[in-house]
Amino acid sequence: MARFSLRPIVAHAVLLSGAFLMIYPFFWMWRASTQAPGEIFGTLQDAPPMLASIADNYARALFDSPLPNFMLNGVIMTGGILLSQILTTVTCAYALAKFDFRGRRLIFAIVLVSLSVPAQATALPIFIVLAKFGMLDTYTGVMVPYLTSGFAIFLFHQFIRSFPDEILLAARLDGMSEVEIVIRIILPAMMPAIAAFSIFSITFHWNDLYWPMIVIRSIDLAPPTLGLLFFRGQEGGDSFGPLMACATLVTAPLILLFLAAQRRFVQGVTMTGVK
Amino acid sequence: MNSRSDLEIPGQVTPKGGLSHAAIAQAFSAPAFILLIATVVAPVFVVLLISLTDYRLGRLTLNFIGLGNYARMLADPFFWGALRNSAIYTAVVVPVSVFGALCLAVLLDSRRRSRRFYEIVYFLPVTSTLTAMSIVWSYLLNGHIGPLASLFSTLGLPPLDFFADGTLALIGLAIIGIWHLIGFNLILFLAGLTVISGELKEASALDGMDGFWDRLRYLTWPLLAPTTIVVFVLSCIQAFQVFDTVAVLTNGGPYGATEMLLHKINTDTFTGLKAGYGSALTVVYLILIGAFSLVQVAVGNRKAHF
């Protein structure tokens, strides 16, 4: 009898302590961002009121540092990449799923191969070409390797394949052009898949450090990840509170997006598991 | 694969403008096709070519030196060091994050009301910006300031400075890696459990199997075997791609103790400008990741045929 009542308690204890370890770094980051210099490590006895420290740290992060600029760069790069990816992949996936044409198998093979080529492996040749055309240290330079996505094509292809052919046929009989069909029928029907992919893409590129570190030299063009490293390198130990405020602000958008759309988020990120 | 060819409707519905369906389909797939060639296929071949040269970034000339870079790589203790560190890191992160996630998933699967809460909490690190969180972790694992240091001094233990000591630094990075990966694996296992939950209930009702470990070992895990292999392979790929934490926290140090394959590729190629040598390292990296992906595809196909 005792074991039956004990088991859920043990389960909860394990789950809760794990959850604590997961949450603690976020909690600590937030707490550190709300405290005056020195206070977090217990060296300051007369702590100024917390609200004053919050105002001070976040004001310095938002107005005295280039953080807003970093965030804007991140939005432009992430948004540009996503837009280009959707524009190039939806039509391609539609063509692969619903038409038979010369080159179809070749394209499909290339899509499958591209799934297993990590982005870091192609960095050097793209870097050399960008340097040739003077496109290093530009927004375009950051976006070039990611203008299309084999993963998106594969995913969208799986999704469109099950779309009923009768509807497409009827639309054609009504005199709709293929472009109209894509815009007015395929695109709306694909929204769940597009949303899931968008979350995957936004998460990846907002968090990407590898490629921006290679292409971006000037602090004005840095995305949030690279900007944080600039900021940490420039400021001394006394700007610990503002640094943590910056870290909080950089992490916040994705966390908020996640809390707002948990289901889609989990779908979007775990889709990498079924690709 | 060509089951969709039935849409080639001959005759009665010719698209406006006189273009054939095939031409339209080719036009539709052309942008993505050209971009995939330009940003994936061609660069891979170029990397292969550059790995056979002595090219240095910024130089105008290059010479073909055959397999010279590969010979040099095999004799380079720093290459073996980086490969060894990547392997150790993977050997710590993957078992803990896969087995840990499996146990958590089994515990969580039977929770009804609290399940959503735990899912969200465990998934938070996956969505977080690792660069920012690495800075946070550098304080959490610091030997003199931060919560771990005060915990140790309260317990009367000597300070543990994670990123000053070689072995500890690698373990420190592995802790962050596990923290970042376990929620991702948990979600995959939960998805797998949902699929098999029917079989699971039947079987355990028949056997009257008791005890958490027995059920896990003889029932749940065998049924989850395909999921486990996918999770395992994905975790290996993730672990071999570790870069952000290394770049933010240790830069490969102290004394190369946390130098990993991808970080070494990056520094050799773009800081050391040794593009030829860096490309040879990249080829090794490509082969490793490609091998993992092949296993994943093979398992995925087998699962699909079931």
Coordinates of C-alpha atoms in Angstrom, one line a residue, chain B residues 40-299:
Chain B
V40 CA 25.0 24.0 -50.5
V41 CA 26.1 21.7 -53.3
A42 CA 28.8 23.9 -54.9
P43 CA 30.3 25.1 -51.6
V44 CA 30.7 21.4 -50.5
F45 CA 32.7 20.7 -53.7
V46 CA 34.7 23.9 -53.3
V47 CA 35.6 22.9 -49.7
L48 CA 36.8 19.5 -51.0
L49 CA 38.9 21.3 -53.6
I50 CA 40.4 23.8 -51.2
S51 CA 41.3 21.0 -48.8
L52 CA 43.7 19.8 -51.5
T53 CA 45.5 23.2 -51.6
D54 CA 47.7 25.4 -49.5
Y55 CA 45.3 28.3 -49.8
R56 CA 45.4 31.0 -47.2
L57 CA 42.6 33.6 -46.8
G58 CA 43.7 36.9 -48.3
R59 CA 46.3 35.4 -50.6
L60 CA 45.9 35.6 -54.3
T61 CA 47.7 32.3 -55.3
L62 CA 47.3 28.7 -54.3
N63 CA 49.1 25.5 -55.0
F64 CA 47.7 22.0 -55.2
I65 CA 49.4 19.9 -52.6
G66 CA 47.4 16.7 -52.9
L67 CA 46.6 15.1 -49.6
G68 CA 49.2 17.3 -47.8
N69 CA 46.7 18.9 -45.5
Y70 CA 45.3 15.5 -44.5
A71 CA 48.7 14.2 -43.7
R72 CA 49.4 17.2 -41.7
M73 CA 46.1 16.8 -39.9
L74 CA 46.9 13.2 -38.9
A75 CA 50.2 14.4 -37.4
D76 CA 48.7 17.4 -35.7
P77 CA 48.2 16.8 -31.9
F78 CA 45.8 19.8 -31.7
F79 CA 43.5 18.0 -34.2
W80 CA 43.5 14.9 -32.2
G81 CA 43.0 16.9 -29.0
A82 CA 40.0 18.7 -30.5
L83 CA 38.5 15.4 -31.8
R84 CA 39.1 13.8 -28.4
N85 CA 37.5 16.7 -26.5
S86 CA 34.5 16.6 -28.9
A87 CA 34.2 12.8 -28.3
I88 CA 34.4 13.2 -24.5
Y89 CA 31.9 16.1 -24.6
T90 CA 29.6 13.9 -26.7
A91 CA 30.1 10.9 -24.5
V92 CA 29.0 12.9 -21.4
V93 CA 26.2 15.0 -22.9
V94 CA 24.5 12.3 -25.0
P95 CA 23.9 9.5 -22.5
V96 CA 22.9 11.9 -19.7
S97 CA 20.5 13.9 -21.9
V98 CA 19.0 10.9 -23.7
F99 CA 18.6 8.6 -20.6
G100 CA 17.6 11.6 -18.4
A101 CA 15.0 12.7 -20.9
L102 CA 13.7 9.1 -21.2
C103 CA 13.2 8.8 -17.4
L104 CA 11.6 12.2 -17.2
A105 CA 9.2 11.4 -20.1
V106 CA 8.1 8.1 -18.4
L107 CA 7.5 10.0 -15.2
L108 CA 5.7 12.8 -17.0
D109 CA 3.6 10.6 -19.2
S110 CA 1.4 9.5 -16.2
R111 CA 1.0 13.0 -14.9
R112 CA -2.3 14.5 -16.0
R113 CA -2.7 18.0 -14.7
S114 CA 1.0 19.0 -14.2
R115 CA 2.2 17.7 -17.6
R116 CA 1.8 21.0 -19.5
F117 CA 3.6 22.9 -16.8
Y118 CA 6.6 20.6 -16.8
E119 CA 6.7 20.5 -20.6
I120 CA 7.0 24.3 -20.8
V121 CA 9.6 24.5 -18.0
Y122 CA 11.9 21.8 -19.5
F123 CA 11.6 23.2 -23.0
L124 CA 12.5 26.8 -22.0
P125 CA 16.3 26.2 -22.3
V126 CA 15.8 24.9 -25.9
T127 CA 14.3 28.1 -27.0
S128 CA 16.7 30.4 -25.1
T129 CA 19.5 32.3 -26.7
L130 CA 22.5 30.2 -25.8
T131 CA 25.0 33.0 -26.2
A132 CA 23.2 35.0 -23.5
M133 CA 22.7 32.0 -21.3
S134 CA 26.3 31.1 -21.6
I135 CA 27.2 34.4 -20.0
V136 CA 24.8 33.6 -17.2
W137 CA 26.3 30.2 -16.7
S138 CA 29.8 31.6 -16.5
Y139 CA 28.7 33.3 -13.3
L140 CA 26.7 30.3 -12.0
L141 CA 29.7 28.0 -12.4
N142 CA 32.3 30.5 -11.2
G143 CA 34.4 29.4 -8.3
H144 CA 34.6 32.7 -6.4
I145 CA 31.4 34.6 -7.1
G146 CA 27.9 33.3 -7.8
P147 CA 25.5 30.8 -6.2
L148 CA 27.7 27.6 -6.6
A149 CA 30.6 29.3 -4.9
S150 CA 28.5 30.4 -1.9
L151 CA 26.9 26.9 -1.7
F152 CA 30.4 25.4 -1.5
S153 CA 31.7 27.8 1.1
T154 CA 28.6 27.2 3.2
L155 CA 29.2 23.5 3.0
G156 CA 32.9 24.1 3.9
L157 CA 34.1 22.7 0.6
P158 CA 37.0 24.1 -1.3
P159 CA 36.0 26.4 -4.2
L160 CA 35.4 24.7 -7.6
D161 CA 36.4 26.9 -10.4
F162 CA 35.0 25.3 -13.5
F163 CA 36.5 27.4 -16.2
A164 CA 40.0 27.6 -14.8
D165 CA 40.7 23.9 -14.8
G166 CA 41.0 21.8 -17.9
T167 CA 38.9 18.8 -17.1
L168 CA 36.4 20.8 -15.1
A169 CA 36.0 23.3 -18.0
L170 CA 35.0 20.4 -20.3
I171 CA 32.5 19.2 -17.7
G172 CA 31.2 22.7 -17.2
L173 CA 30.5 23.0 -20.9
A174 CA 28.9 19.5 -20.8
I175 CA 26.6 20.6 -18.0
I176 CA 25.4 23.6 -20.1
G177 CA 25.0 21.2 -23.1
I178 CA 22.8 18.8 -21.1
W179 CA 20.8 21.7 -19.7
H180 CA 20.2 23.0 -23.3
L181 CA 19.4 19.6 -24.9
I182 CA 17.4 17.6 -22.4
G183 CA 14.1 19.4 -23.0
F184 CA 14.3 18.8 -26.7
N185 CA 14.9 15.1 -26.1
L186 CA 12.1 15.0 -23.6
I187 CA 9.6 16.4 -26.1
L188 CA 10.6 13.8 -28.7
F189 CA 10.2 10.9 -26.1
L190 CA 6.8 12.3 -25.0
A191 CA 5.7 12.2 -28.7
G192 CA 7.0 8.6 -29.0
L193 CA 5.1 7.6 -25.8
T194 CA 1.9 9.1 -27.0
V195 CA 2.1 6.8 -30.1
I196 CA 2.7 3.7 -28.1
S197 CA 0.5 4.5 -25.2
G198 CA -2.3 2.0 -26.3
E199 CA 0.1 -0.9 -26.6
L200 CA 1.7 0.1 -23.4
K201 CA -1.5 -0.1 -21.3
E202 CA -2.6 -3.4 -22.8
A203 CA 0.8 -5.0 -22.2
S204 CA 1.2 -3.8 -18.7
A205 CA -2.4 -4.9 -17.8
L206 CA -1.6 -8.4 -19.2
D207 CA 1.7 -8.8 -17.4
G208 CA 0.8 -7.1 -14.2
M209 CA 4.3 -5.7 -14.4
D210 CA 5.3 -3.7 -11.4
G211 CA 8.0 -1.3 -10.5
F212 CA 9.3 1.7 -12.4
W213 CA 12.6 0.2 -13.5
D214 CA 11.0 -3.1 -14.6
R215 CA 8.4 -1.4 -16.7
L216 CA 11.0 1.0 -18.2
R217 CA 13.5 -1.8 -19.0
Y218 CA 11.2 -4.5 -20.3
L219 CA 8.3 -2.6 -21.8
T220 CA 8.7 1.1 -22.4
W221 CA 12.2 1.2 -23.7
P222 CA 11.9 -1.7 -26.2
L223 CA 8.7 -0.1 -27.6
L224 CA 10.5 3.2 -27.7
A225 CA 13.5 1.8 -29.5
P226 CA 13.0 3.6 -32.8
T227 CA 12.4 6.9 -31.0
T228 CA 15.4 6.3 -28.8
I229 CA 17.7 5.8 -31.8
V230 CA 16.5 9.0 -33.5
V231 CA 16.9 10.9 -30.3
F232 CA 20.4 9.4 -29.8
V233 CA 21.6 10.3 -33.3
L234 CA 20.1 13.8 -33.1
S235 CA 21.8 14.4 -29.8
C236 CA 25.1 13.2 -31.2
I237 CA 24.8 15.7 -34.1
Q238 CA 23.9 18.5 -31.6
A239 CA 26.9 17.6 -29.4
F240 CA 29.4 17.5 -32.2
Q241 CA 28.1 20.9 -33.3
V242 CA 28.8 22.6 -30.0
F243 CA 30.2 26.0 -30.7
D244 CA 28.4 28.9 -28.9
T245 CA 29.4 27.9 -25.3
V246 CA 33.0 27.3 -26.3
A247 CA 33.2 30.6 -28.2
V248 CA 31.6 32.6 -25.3
L249 CA 33.1 30.8 -22.3
T250 CA 36.5 29.3 -23.0
N251 CA 37.7 29.9 -26.5
G252 CA 39.1 26.4 -26.4
G253 CA 41.1 27.0 -23.3
P254 CA 42.6 26.6 -20.7
Y255 CA 45.5 25.3 -22.9
G256 CA 43.3 23.7 -25.5
A257 CA 41.4 21.6 -22.9
T258 CA 38.0 22.5 -24.3
E259 CA 39.0 22.9 -28.0
M260 CA 36.3 21.2 -30.0
L261 CA 36.2 20.2 -33.6
L262 CA 33.9 23.0 -34.9
H263 CA 35.6 25.7 -32.9
K264 CA 39.0 24.6 -34.2
I265 CA 37.7 24.7 -37.8
N266 CA 36.5 28.2 -37.1
T267 CA 39.7 29.6 -35.6
D268 CA 42.0 27.8 -38.0
T269 CA 40.1 29.0 -41.0
F270 CA 38.9 32.5 -40.1
T271 CA 41.4 33.6 -37.5
G272 CA 44.5 31.6 -38.5
L273 CA 43.5 32.2 -42.2
K274 CA 44.7 28.6 -43.0
A275 CA 41.8 28.0 -45.4
G276 CA 43.3 24.9 -46.9
Y277 CA 43.9 23.2 -43.6
G278 CA 40.6 24.4 -42.2
S279 CA 38.9 22.8 -45.2
A280 CA 40.5 19.5 -44.6
L281 CA 39.1 19.7 -41.0
T282 CA 35.7 20.7 -42.4
V283 CA 35.7 17.6 -44.6
V284 CA 36.2 15.4 -41.5
Y285 CA 33.4 17.3 -39.8
L286 CA 31.1 16.8 -42.9
I287 CA 31.8 13.1 -42.9
L288 CA 31.1 12.7 -39.2
I289 CA 27.8 14.6 -39.4
G290 CA 26.9 12.9 -42.7
A291 CA 27.4 9.5 -41.1
F292 CA 25.1 10.3 -38.2
S293 CA 22.5 11.6 -40.7
L294 CA 22.7 8.4 -42.7
V295 CA 21.9 6.4 -39.5
Q296 CA 19.0 8.6 -38.8
V297 CA 17.6 8.3 -42.4
A298 CA 18.1 4.5 -42.3
V299 CA 16.2 4.3 -39.0

